[in-house]
XYZ file of C-alpha atoms in Angstrom:
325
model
C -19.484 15.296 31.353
C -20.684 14.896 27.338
C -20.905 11.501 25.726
C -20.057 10.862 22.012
C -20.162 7.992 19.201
C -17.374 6.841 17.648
C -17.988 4.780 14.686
C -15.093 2.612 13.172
C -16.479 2.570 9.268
C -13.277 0.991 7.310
C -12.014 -1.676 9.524
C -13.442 -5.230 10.791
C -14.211 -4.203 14.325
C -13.484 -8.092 15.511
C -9.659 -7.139 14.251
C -9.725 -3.831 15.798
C -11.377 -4.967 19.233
C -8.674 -7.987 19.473
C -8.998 -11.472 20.499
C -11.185 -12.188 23.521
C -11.884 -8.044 23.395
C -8.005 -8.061 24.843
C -7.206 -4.432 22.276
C -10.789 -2.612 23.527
C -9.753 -3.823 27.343
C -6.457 -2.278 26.859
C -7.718 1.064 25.721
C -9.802 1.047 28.439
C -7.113 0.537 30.942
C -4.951 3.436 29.172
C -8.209 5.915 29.900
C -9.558 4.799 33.226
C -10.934 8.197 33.795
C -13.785 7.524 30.440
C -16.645 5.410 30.621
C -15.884 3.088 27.291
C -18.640 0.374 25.617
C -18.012 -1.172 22.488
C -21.066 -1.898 20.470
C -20.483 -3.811 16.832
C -18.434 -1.282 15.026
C -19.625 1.593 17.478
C -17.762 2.728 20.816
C -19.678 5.142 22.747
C -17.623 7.393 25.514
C -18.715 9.154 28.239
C -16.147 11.579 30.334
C -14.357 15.133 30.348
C -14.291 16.764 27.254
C -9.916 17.538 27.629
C -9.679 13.353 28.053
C -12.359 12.784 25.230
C -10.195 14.648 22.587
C -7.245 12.704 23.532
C -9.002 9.620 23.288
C -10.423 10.446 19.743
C -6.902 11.144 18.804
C -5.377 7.856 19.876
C -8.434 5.818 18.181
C -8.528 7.379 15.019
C -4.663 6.539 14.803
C -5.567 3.139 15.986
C -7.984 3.096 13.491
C -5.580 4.187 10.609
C -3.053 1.872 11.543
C -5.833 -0.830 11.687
C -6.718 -0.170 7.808
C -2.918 -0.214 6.210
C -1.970 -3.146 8.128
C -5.282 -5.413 8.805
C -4.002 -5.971 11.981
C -4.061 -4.657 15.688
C -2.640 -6.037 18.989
C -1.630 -4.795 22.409
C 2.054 -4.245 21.638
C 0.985 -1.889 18.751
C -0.967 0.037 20.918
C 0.932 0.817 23.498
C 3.917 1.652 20.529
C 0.886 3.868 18.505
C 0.052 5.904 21.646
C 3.653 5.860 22.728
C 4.419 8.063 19.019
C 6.811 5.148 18.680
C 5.073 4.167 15.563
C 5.380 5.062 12.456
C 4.269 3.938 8.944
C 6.838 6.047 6.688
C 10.081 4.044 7.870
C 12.239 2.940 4.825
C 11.089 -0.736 5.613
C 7.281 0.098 4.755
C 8.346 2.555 1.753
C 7.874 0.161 -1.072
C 5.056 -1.882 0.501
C 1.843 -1.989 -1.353
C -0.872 -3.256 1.039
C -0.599 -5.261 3.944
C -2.275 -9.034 4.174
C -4.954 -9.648 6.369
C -2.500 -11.212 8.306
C -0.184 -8.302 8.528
C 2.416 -9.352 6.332
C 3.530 -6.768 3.862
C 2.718 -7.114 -0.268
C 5.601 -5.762 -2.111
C 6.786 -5.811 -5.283
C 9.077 -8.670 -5.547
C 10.815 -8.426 -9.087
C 12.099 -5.161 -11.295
C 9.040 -5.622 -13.279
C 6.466 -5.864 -10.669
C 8.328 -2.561 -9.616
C 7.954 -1.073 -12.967
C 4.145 -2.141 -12.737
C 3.542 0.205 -9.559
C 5.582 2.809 -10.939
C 3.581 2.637 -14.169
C 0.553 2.720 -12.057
C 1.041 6.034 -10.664
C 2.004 8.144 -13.952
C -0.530 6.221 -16.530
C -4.150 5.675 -16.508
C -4.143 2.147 -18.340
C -1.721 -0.430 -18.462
C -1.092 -3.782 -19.734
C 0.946 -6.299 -17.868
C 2.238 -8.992 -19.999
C 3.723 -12.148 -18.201
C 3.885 -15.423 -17.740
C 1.968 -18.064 -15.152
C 3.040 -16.664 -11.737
C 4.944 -13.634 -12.762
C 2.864 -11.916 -9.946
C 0.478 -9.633 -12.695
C -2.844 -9.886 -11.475
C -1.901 -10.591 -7.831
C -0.159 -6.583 -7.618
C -2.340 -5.631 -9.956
C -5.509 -6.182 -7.463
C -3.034 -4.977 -4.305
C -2.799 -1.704 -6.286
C -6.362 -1.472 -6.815
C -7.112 -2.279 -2.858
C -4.536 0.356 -1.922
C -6.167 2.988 -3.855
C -9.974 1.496 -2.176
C -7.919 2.131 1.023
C -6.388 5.633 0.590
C -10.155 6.639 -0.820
C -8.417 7.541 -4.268
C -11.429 5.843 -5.687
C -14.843 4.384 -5.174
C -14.768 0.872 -6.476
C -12.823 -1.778 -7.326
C -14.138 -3.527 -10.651
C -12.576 -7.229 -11.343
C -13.776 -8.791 -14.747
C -12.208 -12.276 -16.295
C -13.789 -13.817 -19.875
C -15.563 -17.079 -19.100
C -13.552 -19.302 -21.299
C -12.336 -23.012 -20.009
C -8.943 -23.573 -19.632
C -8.848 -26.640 -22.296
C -11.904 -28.494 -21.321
C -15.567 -28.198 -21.026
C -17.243 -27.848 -17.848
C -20.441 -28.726 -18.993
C -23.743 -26.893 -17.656
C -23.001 -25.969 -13.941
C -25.219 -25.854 -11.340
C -26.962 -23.219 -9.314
C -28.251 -19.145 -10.273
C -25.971 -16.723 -12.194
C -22.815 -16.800 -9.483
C -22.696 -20.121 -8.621
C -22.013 -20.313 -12.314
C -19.905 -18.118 -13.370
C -17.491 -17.861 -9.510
C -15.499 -21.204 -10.665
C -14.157 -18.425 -13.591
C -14.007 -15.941 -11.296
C -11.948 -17.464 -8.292
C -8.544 -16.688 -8.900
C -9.791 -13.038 -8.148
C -11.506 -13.951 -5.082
C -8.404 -15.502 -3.749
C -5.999 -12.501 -3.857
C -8.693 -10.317 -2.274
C -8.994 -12.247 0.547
C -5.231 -11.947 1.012
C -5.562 -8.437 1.426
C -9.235 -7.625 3.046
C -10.457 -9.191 5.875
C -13.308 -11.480 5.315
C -16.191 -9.751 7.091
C -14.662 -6.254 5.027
C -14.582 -8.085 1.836
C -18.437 -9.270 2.452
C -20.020 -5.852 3.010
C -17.529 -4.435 0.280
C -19.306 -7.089 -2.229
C -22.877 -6.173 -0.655
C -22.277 -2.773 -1.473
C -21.125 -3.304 -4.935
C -17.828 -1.768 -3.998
C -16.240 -4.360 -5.225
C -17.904 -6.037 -8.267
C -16.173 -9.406 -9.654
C -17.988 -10.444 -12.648
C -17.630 -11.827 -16.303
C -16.814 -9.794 -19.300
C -19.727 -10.072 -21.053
C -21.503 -7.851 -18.286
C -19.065 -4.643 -18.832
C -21.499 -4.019 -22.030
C -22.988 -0.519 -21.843
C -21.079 0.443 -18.663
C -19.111 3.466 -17.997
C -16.923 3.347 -14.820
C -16.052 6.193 -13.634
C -13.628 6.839 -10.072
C -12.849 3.191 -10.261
C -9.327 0.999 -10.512
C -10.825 -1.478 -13.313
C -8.601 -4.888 -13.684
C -9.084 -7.336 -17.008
C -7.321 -11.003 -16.591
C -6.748 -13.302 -18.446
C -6.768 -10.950 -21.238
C -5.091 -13.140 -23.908
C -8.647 -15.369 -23.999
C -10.356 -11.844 -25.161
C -11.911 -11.820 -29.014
C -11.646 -8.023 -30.752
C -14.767 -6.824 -30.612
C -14.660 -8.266 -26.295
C -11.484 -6.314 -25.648
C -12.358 -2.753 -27.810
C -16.028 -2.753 -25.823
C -14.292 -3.418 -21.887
C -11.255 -0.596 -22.904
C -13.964 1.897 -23.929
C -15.900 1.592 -20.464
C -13.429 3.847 -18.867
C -14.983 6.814 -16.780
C -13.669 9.707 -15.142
C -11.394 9.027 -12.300
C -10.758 5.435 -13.458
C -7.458 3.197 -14.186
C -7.217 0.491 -16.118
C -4.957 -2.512 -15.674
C -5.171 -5.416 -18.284
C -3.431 -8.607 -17.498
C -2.504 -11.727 -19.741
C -0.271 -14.317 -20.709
C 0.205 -15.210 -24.685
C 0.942 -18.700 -24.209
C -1.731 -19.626 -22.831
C -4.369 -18.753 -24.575
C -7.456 -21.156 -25.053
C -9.623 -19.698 -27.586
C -10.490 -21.713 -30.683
C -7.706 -21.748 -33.145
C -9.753 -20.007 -35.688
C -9.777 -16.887 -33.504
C -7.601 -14.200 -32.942
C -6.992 -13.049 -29.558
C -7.875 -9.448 -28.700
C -4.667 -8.666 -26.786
C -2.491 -9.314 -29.371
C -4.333 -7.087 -31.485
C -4.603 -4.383 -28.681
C -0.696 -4.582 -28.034
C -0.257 -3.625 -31.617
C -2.930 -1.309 -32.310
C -2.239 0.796 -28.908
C 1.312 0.798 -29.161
C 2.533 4.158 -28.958
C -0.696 5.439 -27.686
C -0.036 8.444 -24.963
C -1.340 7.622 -21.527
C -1.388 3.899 -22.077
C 1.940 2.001 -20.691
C 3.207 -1.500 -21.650
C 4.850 -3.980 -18.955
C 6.497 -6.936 -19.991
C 7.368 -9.625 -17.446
C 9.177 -12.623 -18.124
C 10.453 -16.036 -16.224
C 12.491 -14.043 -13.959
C 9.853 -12.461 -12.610
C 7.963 -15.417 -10.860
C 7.023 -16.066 -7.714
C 5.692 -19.128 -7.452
C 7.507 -22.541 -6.353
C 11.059 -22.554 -8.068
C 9.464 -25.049 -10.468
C 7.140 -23.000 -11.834
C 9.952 -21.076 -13.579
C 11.151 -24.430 -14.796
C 8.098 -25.660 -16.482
C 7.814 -22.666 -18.230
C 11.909 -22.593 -19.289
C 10.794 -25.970 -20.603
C 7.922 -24.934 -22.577
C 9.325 -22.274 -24.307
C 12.169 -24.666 -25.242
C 9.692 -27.180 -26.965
C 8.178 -24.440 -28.147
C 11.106 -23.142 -29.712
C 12.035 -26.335 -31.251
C 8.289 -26.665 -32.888
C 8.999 -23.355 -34.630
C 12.312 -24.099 -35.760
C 11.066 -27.543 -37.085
C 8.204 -25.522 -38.804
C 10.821 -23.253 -40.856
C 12.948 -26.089 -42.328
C 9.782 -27.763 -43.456
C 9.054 -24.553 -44.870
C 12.845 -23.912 -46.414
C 12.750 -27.860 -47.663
C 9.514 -26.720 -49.966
């Protein structure tokens, strides 16, 4: 009889151990012949080394399952030991990551399709779209499929700190408490896609760093995926200092939307620059996505049909006056 340790390292051993312990009670019942505790994210087995290795086997499969889909329950068990389940089905074959509630993340336009394609063959992209066109939301489920498949290390976020049209005022509370109100839009996705105990020791470890712009100065990020939004809010000098951080091993996806972009009128922003001084550059890919690409509530496409409309009208309105002098 020999005893090993198994430890479960990239999953939240509450998802993998089920409610009420009923996944770790199961496994037990499928190999009555080992003794099985469950400690935290460590299972210790005692038994014949012949059932032992086929007990390693069905874990670690359990286990991979477990990390694609954030999710584990009885019925997949019995399927996963079974062979009866498989992740390479046409169904799963243009999912990105799985939610922590098992649903699928896929790309749900031709442009967010373009975006993962893009993602694959070039090192640094820029994803142009409007509110809800889905950018940053793929953009961050690409970047947590890589974390997942161990492609890379780390998972850098980074947003400038500029207000949306109004002041905030001095906030309360130390460095994040002041600067996760900028920051939360980021937060959200990822807890979409990790589960919230992952996420936390993820953020502990700095292997997955959210933080402002202004702290990329004098970094180089090597064998990381490395996502700017809100892009459009950038000044020159911001944008040319967080595209020179990349490292070895690193992609870079910059997000933004032109028409919204709140900087002071006397200022120019960076991405517009960038799209016209790196245009044509090898290596770097440009993805445009438009109304048709959003997601959001069906009126979200609306408000923004109507804004470009007005918007349209302004301009026109602005050449006659101009023709008239």
């Amino acid at each position: 009889m020999i005893e090993k340790h198994i430890v479960l390292e990239d999953i939240d051993p509450v998802i993998f151990y089920g409610k009420n312990n009923s996944n770790i009670q199961m496994i037990k019942a499928l190999f009555p012949k080992l003794r099985i505790v469950a400690r935290g994210n460590v299972i210790k087995v005692m038994g014949e080394e012949e059932e032992m290795c086929a007990f390693e086997e069905v874990i670690l499969s359990l286990e991979q399952y477990c990390v694609r889909h954030n999710f584990l329950n009885e019925e997949s068990i019995l399927e996963i030991i079974k062979g009866n389940k498989s992740d390479n089905s046409e169904q799963n074959h243009n999912v990105i990551v799985y939610s922590v509630t098992g649903k699928p993340i896929t790309p749900r336009s031709p442009n967010q399709q373009k975006l993962v394609k893009e993602f694959e063959k070039n090192d640094m992209i820029f994803a142009i779209g409007p509110a809800g066109s889905g950018k940053t939301y793929t953009a961050i489920a690409l970047a947590v499929r890589a974390l997942k498949n161990k492609e890379i290390k780390k998972i850098i976020l980074s947003r400038p700190a500029v207000e949306a049209g109004e002041k905030l005022g001095f906030l309360p509370g130390d460095m994040k408490d002041k600067i996760d109100p900028y920051l939360q839009p980021l937060y959200d996705a990822l807890q979409d896609m990790i589960p919230a105990a992952k996420l936390k020791e993820y953020m502990e470890l700095n292997i997955i760093q959210i933080a402002p712009l202004a702290f990329m100065r004098g970094r180089t990020l090597n064998d990381a995926v490395v996502i700017l939004d809100e892009a459009q809010n950038t000044t020159t000098q911001q944008i040319k200092m967080f595209l020179t951080r990349m490292g070895m091993n690193t992609k870079m996806i910059v997000t933004g939307d032109m028409t919204q972009i709140d900087l002071p009128s006397s200022q120019t922003s960076g991405l517009v620059e960038a799209l016209r001084i790196l245009k044509g550059v090898k290596g770097i890919s440009f993805i445009e996505l438009d109304k048709k690409d959003i997601v959001r509530h069906r009126l979200v496409t609306r408000i923004v049909e109507a804004y470009e409309k007005y918007e349209e009208k302004r301009r026109e309105e602005s050449r006659k006056k101009q023709t008239e002098k």
